[in-house]
Amino acid sequence: MSSAPSPPAPQNWFMYHGGYDHAGYIPPTSTSLSSSNVNSSTFGLLNSINVSGPILSVPAVVDGFIYVGVANSHKAPGSIGGSILKINIQTGEQMASFTWPIEIDERDAHGFTGMGCTPTVVNNFVYFVGFNAKLYCLNQLDLSLVWVTDLRNADPTHNQPITNTAGTPDNPVAAGWSSPLVVTLNISGVQTPCVILGIGEGENPYLYSFIYCLNAKTGNVIWIYCTCQFITGKPNPVNQLPASVVTGTPPAPFTVFNGTEVTRGCSVWSAIAYDPTTGYLYATTGQPASPTNPNIDQGLPSVGWSSGIMALNAANGNFVAFSQMPSSTAYRPTDLDVDIGSAPTLYTLLSGQRVVAVGCKNGGFMVCDAKTLKVLNVTSLLPRMANGDQIPRIDPHPPVSEQNTVAPLVPNNVSNQNWGENYFGPFNTAAVHPPSGTLFIGIGGPNYHLQGPGIDSETTPFMKVIDWATLKDKWALDSQDPPHYANVGATMYQNPGESGLSSPAVVNDVVFVTTSWVSIYAYKVSDGTPLWSDQIGQQTGGLNGGYGYCLGPAIWGNYVVAGALILGSNTSPGGVLNIYGLLS
């Protein structure tokens, strides 16, 4: 069991979604922002900064400085690489930067180079992982390099024996999206700062996913857990690695598994949460990949530790439990490629029970006991008609003849017979408002898919607001069929395909949410009254006509920060960082 860490000051948004529990909640003692002053008269844009490339993550904000990563940075040779910037939140001045190149064949599956994670800023260091699956540690003061560990290719100098690059040139290599968790743990009786993250690639059936724990001071690997189950019904031993990823005899404490695994894939895309009350870390996993038939994709239930939450003992990496997203949460029985890209969220119910919750892009949301991962409650977040019928424009699965058509009109009975990917559920992490027991969950994925761009905005809000125990709607609904949130007006239903791909954030009685439009909105926590909004930038107009990202706001004191991928110009290479706050 690990000891409880000494957390950074509560006003600091020092890692993904604000802290170890990924709750996205700022306590009232650290800010004066509220529904009384978040409005167009007293709250607005203070600074808009063109950066060297698109921002694909939520910034970190610590002690008055913003730390934000850039993909496809124009500071890198040929714009093939990334940058991380340190910016004064009060003045907008760039104080330091660090840029690194990435070989073109090392980019992620979507063509991005650079980084897409939230940096973690703690103990005078900055930690982040690039799409090249290299974990970097920088000096917080000037962003100078302290150490770097390769988590895709074997790195013997850091006790890292894995080379996770198998497959053909058409298959993407293992990449780093997972925002690092940095926490002090009791490792063999010694209090040791550790950095923990996932590395994998679920779209390549030849690759594996791993959770790494490294010494945060040196970058040396302490333990590794493979999230691809080796033997049905048995947990993998910590530090046991598939034979195909190691050469020769690996160094201690690692051993080799010789055999055919239950599955590959099962990638950990998102940030890993940590609970000091249990000593466990919680990671979510994507879909499996067959080790014997690369062409097989699956819906739910699926094999191995796929499409669910895994708990490990943080100090030693030992397996604790796993729960898969129940098949009942799928909007259609033929939903496949059921990734969970959302990070887990931890919170404590009024009964005192500690729970962990997560959403899935199939539309499902589940709450589990934090000690056992027993599923306590599940729901589907996507709307249905009043009589319970599915809505044809939600999660359409067209026949082969219509799969290259933008947003085809497919009857329910056809969609329910054809296998297809659901892009309408949550892709990111829930925020918590503990005083009212409310969860805020962004809805919908990228808005460039042909058959399901974003969401069906006429029926589906880009954010769901539910009770953290019952999972029922907390905001009032109107009498439409299907019902809409009654108090938000047209704001959540007016822009075609506008989705809440992002993670909301809550401060006092205000919830901020960003969208693919690319916009940011503020609503009153209690009833959904719109308070304020701003368009951060224009979509690129690429692919089927949409394409834009803002993956969520960060809050520090009386400031709200959001970065985005937007339409580029001669003066802006497709990336912007906006700083909002009180105007007087």
mmCIF file of N, CA, C and O in Angstrom, residues 383-384 391 393 456-461 473 475-490 492-494:
data_model
loop_
_atom_site.group_PDB
_atom_site.id
_atom_site.type_symbol
_atom_site.label_atom_id
_atom_site.label_comp_id
_atom_site.label_asym_id
_atom_site.label_seq_id
_atom_site.Cartn_x
_atom_site.Cartn_y
_atom_site.Cartn_z
ATOM 1 N N PRO A 383 -29.666 10.104 -26.297
ATOM 2 C CA PRO A 383 -31.130 10.225 -26.173
ATOM 3 C C PRO A 383 -31.888 9.196 -27.008
ATOM 4 O O PRO A 383 -31.408 8.709 -28.028
ATOM 5 N N ARG A 384 -33.090 8.903 -26.536
ATOM 6 C CA ARG A 384 -34.054 8.085 -27.256
ATOM 7 C C ARG A 384 -35.386 8.831 -27.294
ATOM 8 O O ARG A 384 -35.589 9.813 -26.575
ATOM 9 N N ILE A 391 -33.065 6.711 -32.119
ATOM 10 C CA ILE A 391 -33.204 7.813 -33.065
ATOM 11 C C ILE A 391 -32.293 7.518 -34.255
ATOM 12 O O ILE A 391 -31.080 7.361 -34.086
ATOM 13 N N ARG A 393 -30.796 9.063 -36.596
ATOM 14 C CA ARG A 393 -29.636 9.897 -36.886
ATOM 15 C C ARG A 393 -28.530 9.783 -35.838
ATOM 16 O O ARG A 393 -27.451 10.346 -36.010
ATOM 17 N N ASP A 456 -25.684 14.235 -33.403
ATOM 18 C CA ASP A 456 -26.927 14.720 -34.000
ATOM 19 C C ASP A 456 -27.387 15.896 -33.151
ATOM 20 O O ASP A 456 -28.112 15.731 -32.164
ATOM 21 N N SER A 457 -26.942 17.087 -33.519
ATOM 22 C CA SER A 457 -27.123 18.258 -32.657
ATOM 23 C C SER A 457 -28.583 18.663 -32.478
ATOM 24 O O SER A 457 -28.898 19.410 -31.547
ATOM 25 N N GLU A 458 -29.475 18.205 -33.332
ATOM 26 C CA GLU A 458 -30.885 18.561 -33.171
ATOM 27 C C GLU A 458 -31.522 17.828 -31.996
ATOM 28 O O GLU A 458 -32.511 18.295 -31.424
ATOM 29 N N THR A 459 -30.961 16.682 -31.633
ATOM 30 C CA THR A 459 -31.552 15.891 -30.541
ATOM 31 C C THR A 459 -30.616 15.712 -29.360
ATOM 32 O O THR A 459 -31.068 15.386 -28.254
ATOM 33 N N THR A 460 -29.306 15.930 -29.560
ATOM 34 C CA THR A 460 -28.299 15.542 -28.575
ATOM 35 C C THR A 460 -27.553 16.764 -28.059
ATOM 36 O O THR A 460 -26.955 17.496 -28.853
ATOM 37 N N PRO A 461 -27.539 17.015 -26.760
ATOM 38 C CA PRO A 461 -26.747 18.130 -26.221
ATOM 39 C C PRO A 461 -25.266 17.769 -26.240
ATOM 40 O O PRO A 461 -24.899 16.595 -26.133
ATOM 41 N N ASP A 473 -30.762 12.521 -15.326
ATOM 42 C CA ASP A 473 -30.567 13.922 -15.666
ATOM 43 C C ASP A 473 -30.819 14.813 -14.450
ATOM 44 O O ASP A 473 -31.812 14.641 -13.731
ATOM 45 N N TRP A 475 -30.522 18.448 -14.848
ATOM 46 C CA TRP A 475 -31.162 19.663 -15.338
ATOM 47 C C TRP A 475 -32.566 19.345 -15.849
ATOM 48 O O TRP A 475 -32.828 18.247 -16.372
ATOM 49 N N ALA A 476 -33.453 20.329 -15.713
ATOM 50 C CA ALA A 476 -34.844 20.157 -16.140
ATOM 51 C C ALA A 476 -34.910 19.896 -17.644
ATOM 52 O O ALA A 476 -34.145 20.463 -18.434
ATOM 53 N N LEU A 477 -35.863 19.037 -18.036
ATOM 54 C CA LEU A 477 -36.095 18.697 -19.436
ATOM 55 C C LEU A 477 -37.416 19.289 -19.896
ATOM 56 O O LEU A 477 -38.351 19.441 -19.109
ATOM 57 N N ASP A 478 -37.488 19.602 -21.192
ATOM 58 C CA ASP A 478 -38.733 20.154 -21.729
ATOM 59 C C ASP A 478 -39.632 19.026 -22.232
ATOM 60 O O ASP A 478 -39.357 17.840 -22.020
ATOM 61 N N SER A 479 -40.697 19.388 -22.930
ATOM 62 C CA SER A 479 -41.704 18.417 -23.359
ATOM 63 C C SER A 479 -41.500 17.933 -24.790
ATOM 64 O O SER A 479 -42.366 17.244 -25.337
ATOM 65 N N GLN A 480 -40.383 18.284 -25.433
ATOM 66 C CA GLN A 480 -40.122 17.801 -26.788
ATOM 67 C C GLN A 480 -39.884 16.288 -26.769
ATOM 68 O O GLN A 480 -39.626 15.684 -25.725
ATOM 69 N N ASP A 481 -39.942 15.697 -27.936
ATOM 70 C CA ASP A 481 -39.679 14.272 -28.066
ATOM 71 C C ASP A 481 -38.603 14.075 -29.142
ATOM 72 O O ASP A 481 -38.887 14.264 -30.334
ATOM 73 N N PRO A 482 -37.363 13.751 -28.776
ATOM 74 C CA PRO A 482 -36.883 13.522 -27.413
ATOM 75 C C PRO A 482 -36.732 14.829 -26.648
ATOM 76 O O PRO A 482 -36.592 15.894 -27.268
ATOM 77 N N PRO A 483 -36.743 14.769 -25.321
ATOM 78 C CA PRO A 483 -36.657 16.003 -24.530
ATOM 79 C C PRO A 483 -35.280 16.655 -24.630
ATOM 80 O O PRO A 483 -34.262 15.982 -24.828
ATOM 81 N N HIS A 484 -35.270 17.992 -24.524
ATOM 82 C CA HIS A 484 -34.045 18.791 -24.506
ATOM 83 C C HIS A 484 -33.898 19.404 -23.110
ATOM 84 O O HIS A 484 -34.872 19.537 -22.365
ATOM 85 N N TYR A 485 -32.678 19.821 -22.784
ATOM 86 C CA TYR A 485 -32.505 20.579 -21.545
ATOM 87 C C TYR A 485 -33.286 21.889 -21.671
ATOM 88 O O TYR A 485 -33.107 22.651 -22.633
ATOM 89 N N ALA A 486 -34.137 22.154 -20.686
ATOM 90 C CA ALA A 486 -35.132 23.223 -20.812
ATOM 91 C C ALA A 486 -34.536 24.618 -20.724
ATOM 92 O O ALA A 486 -35.061 25.550 -21.350
ATOM 93 N N ASN A 487 -33.449 24.795 -19.984
ATOM 94 C CA ASN A 487 -32.970 26.136 -19.686
ATOM 95 C C ASN A 487 -31.794 26.607 -20.537
ATOM 96 O O ASN A 487 -31.366 27.758 -20.412
ATOM 97 N N VAL A 488 -31.252 25.744 -21.389
ATOM 98 C CA VAL A 488 -30.057 26.134 -22.139
ATOM 99 C C VAL A 488 -30.407 26.869 -23.429
ATOM 100 O O VAL A 488 -29.497 27.335 -24.141
ATOM 101 N N GLY A 489 -31.680 26.988 -23.752
ATOM 102 C CA GLY A 489 -32.071 27.620 -24.993
ATOM 103 C C GLY A 489 -31.559 26.831 -26.186
ATOM 104 O O GLY A 489 -31.540 25.601 -26.177
ATOM 105 N N ALA A 490 -31.119 27.545 -27.213
ATOM 106 C CA ALA A 490 -30.621 26.869 -28.412
ATOM 107 C C ALA A 490 -29.134 26.563 -28.329
ATOM 108 O O ALA A 490 -28.571 25.938 -29.237
ATOM 109 N N MET A 492 -27.071 24.523 -26.981
ATOM 110 C CA MET A 492 -26.535 23.170 -27.127
ATOM 111 C C MET A 492 -27.065 22.441 -28.354
ATOM 112 O O MET A 492 -26.694 21.294 -28.593
ATOM 113 N N TYR A 493 -27.942 23.081 -29.128
ATOM 114 C CA TYR A 493 -28.623 22.352 -30.201
ATOM 115 C C TYR A 493 -28.600 23.110 -31.532
ATOM 116 O O TYR A 493 -29.339 22.764 -32.440
ATOM 117 N N GLN A 494 -27.754 24.129 -31.662
ATOM 118 C CA GLN A 494 -27.899 25.030 -32.804
ATOM 119 C C GLN A 494 -26.879 24.838 -33.916
ATOM 120 O O GLN A 494 -27.132 25.212 -35.064
#
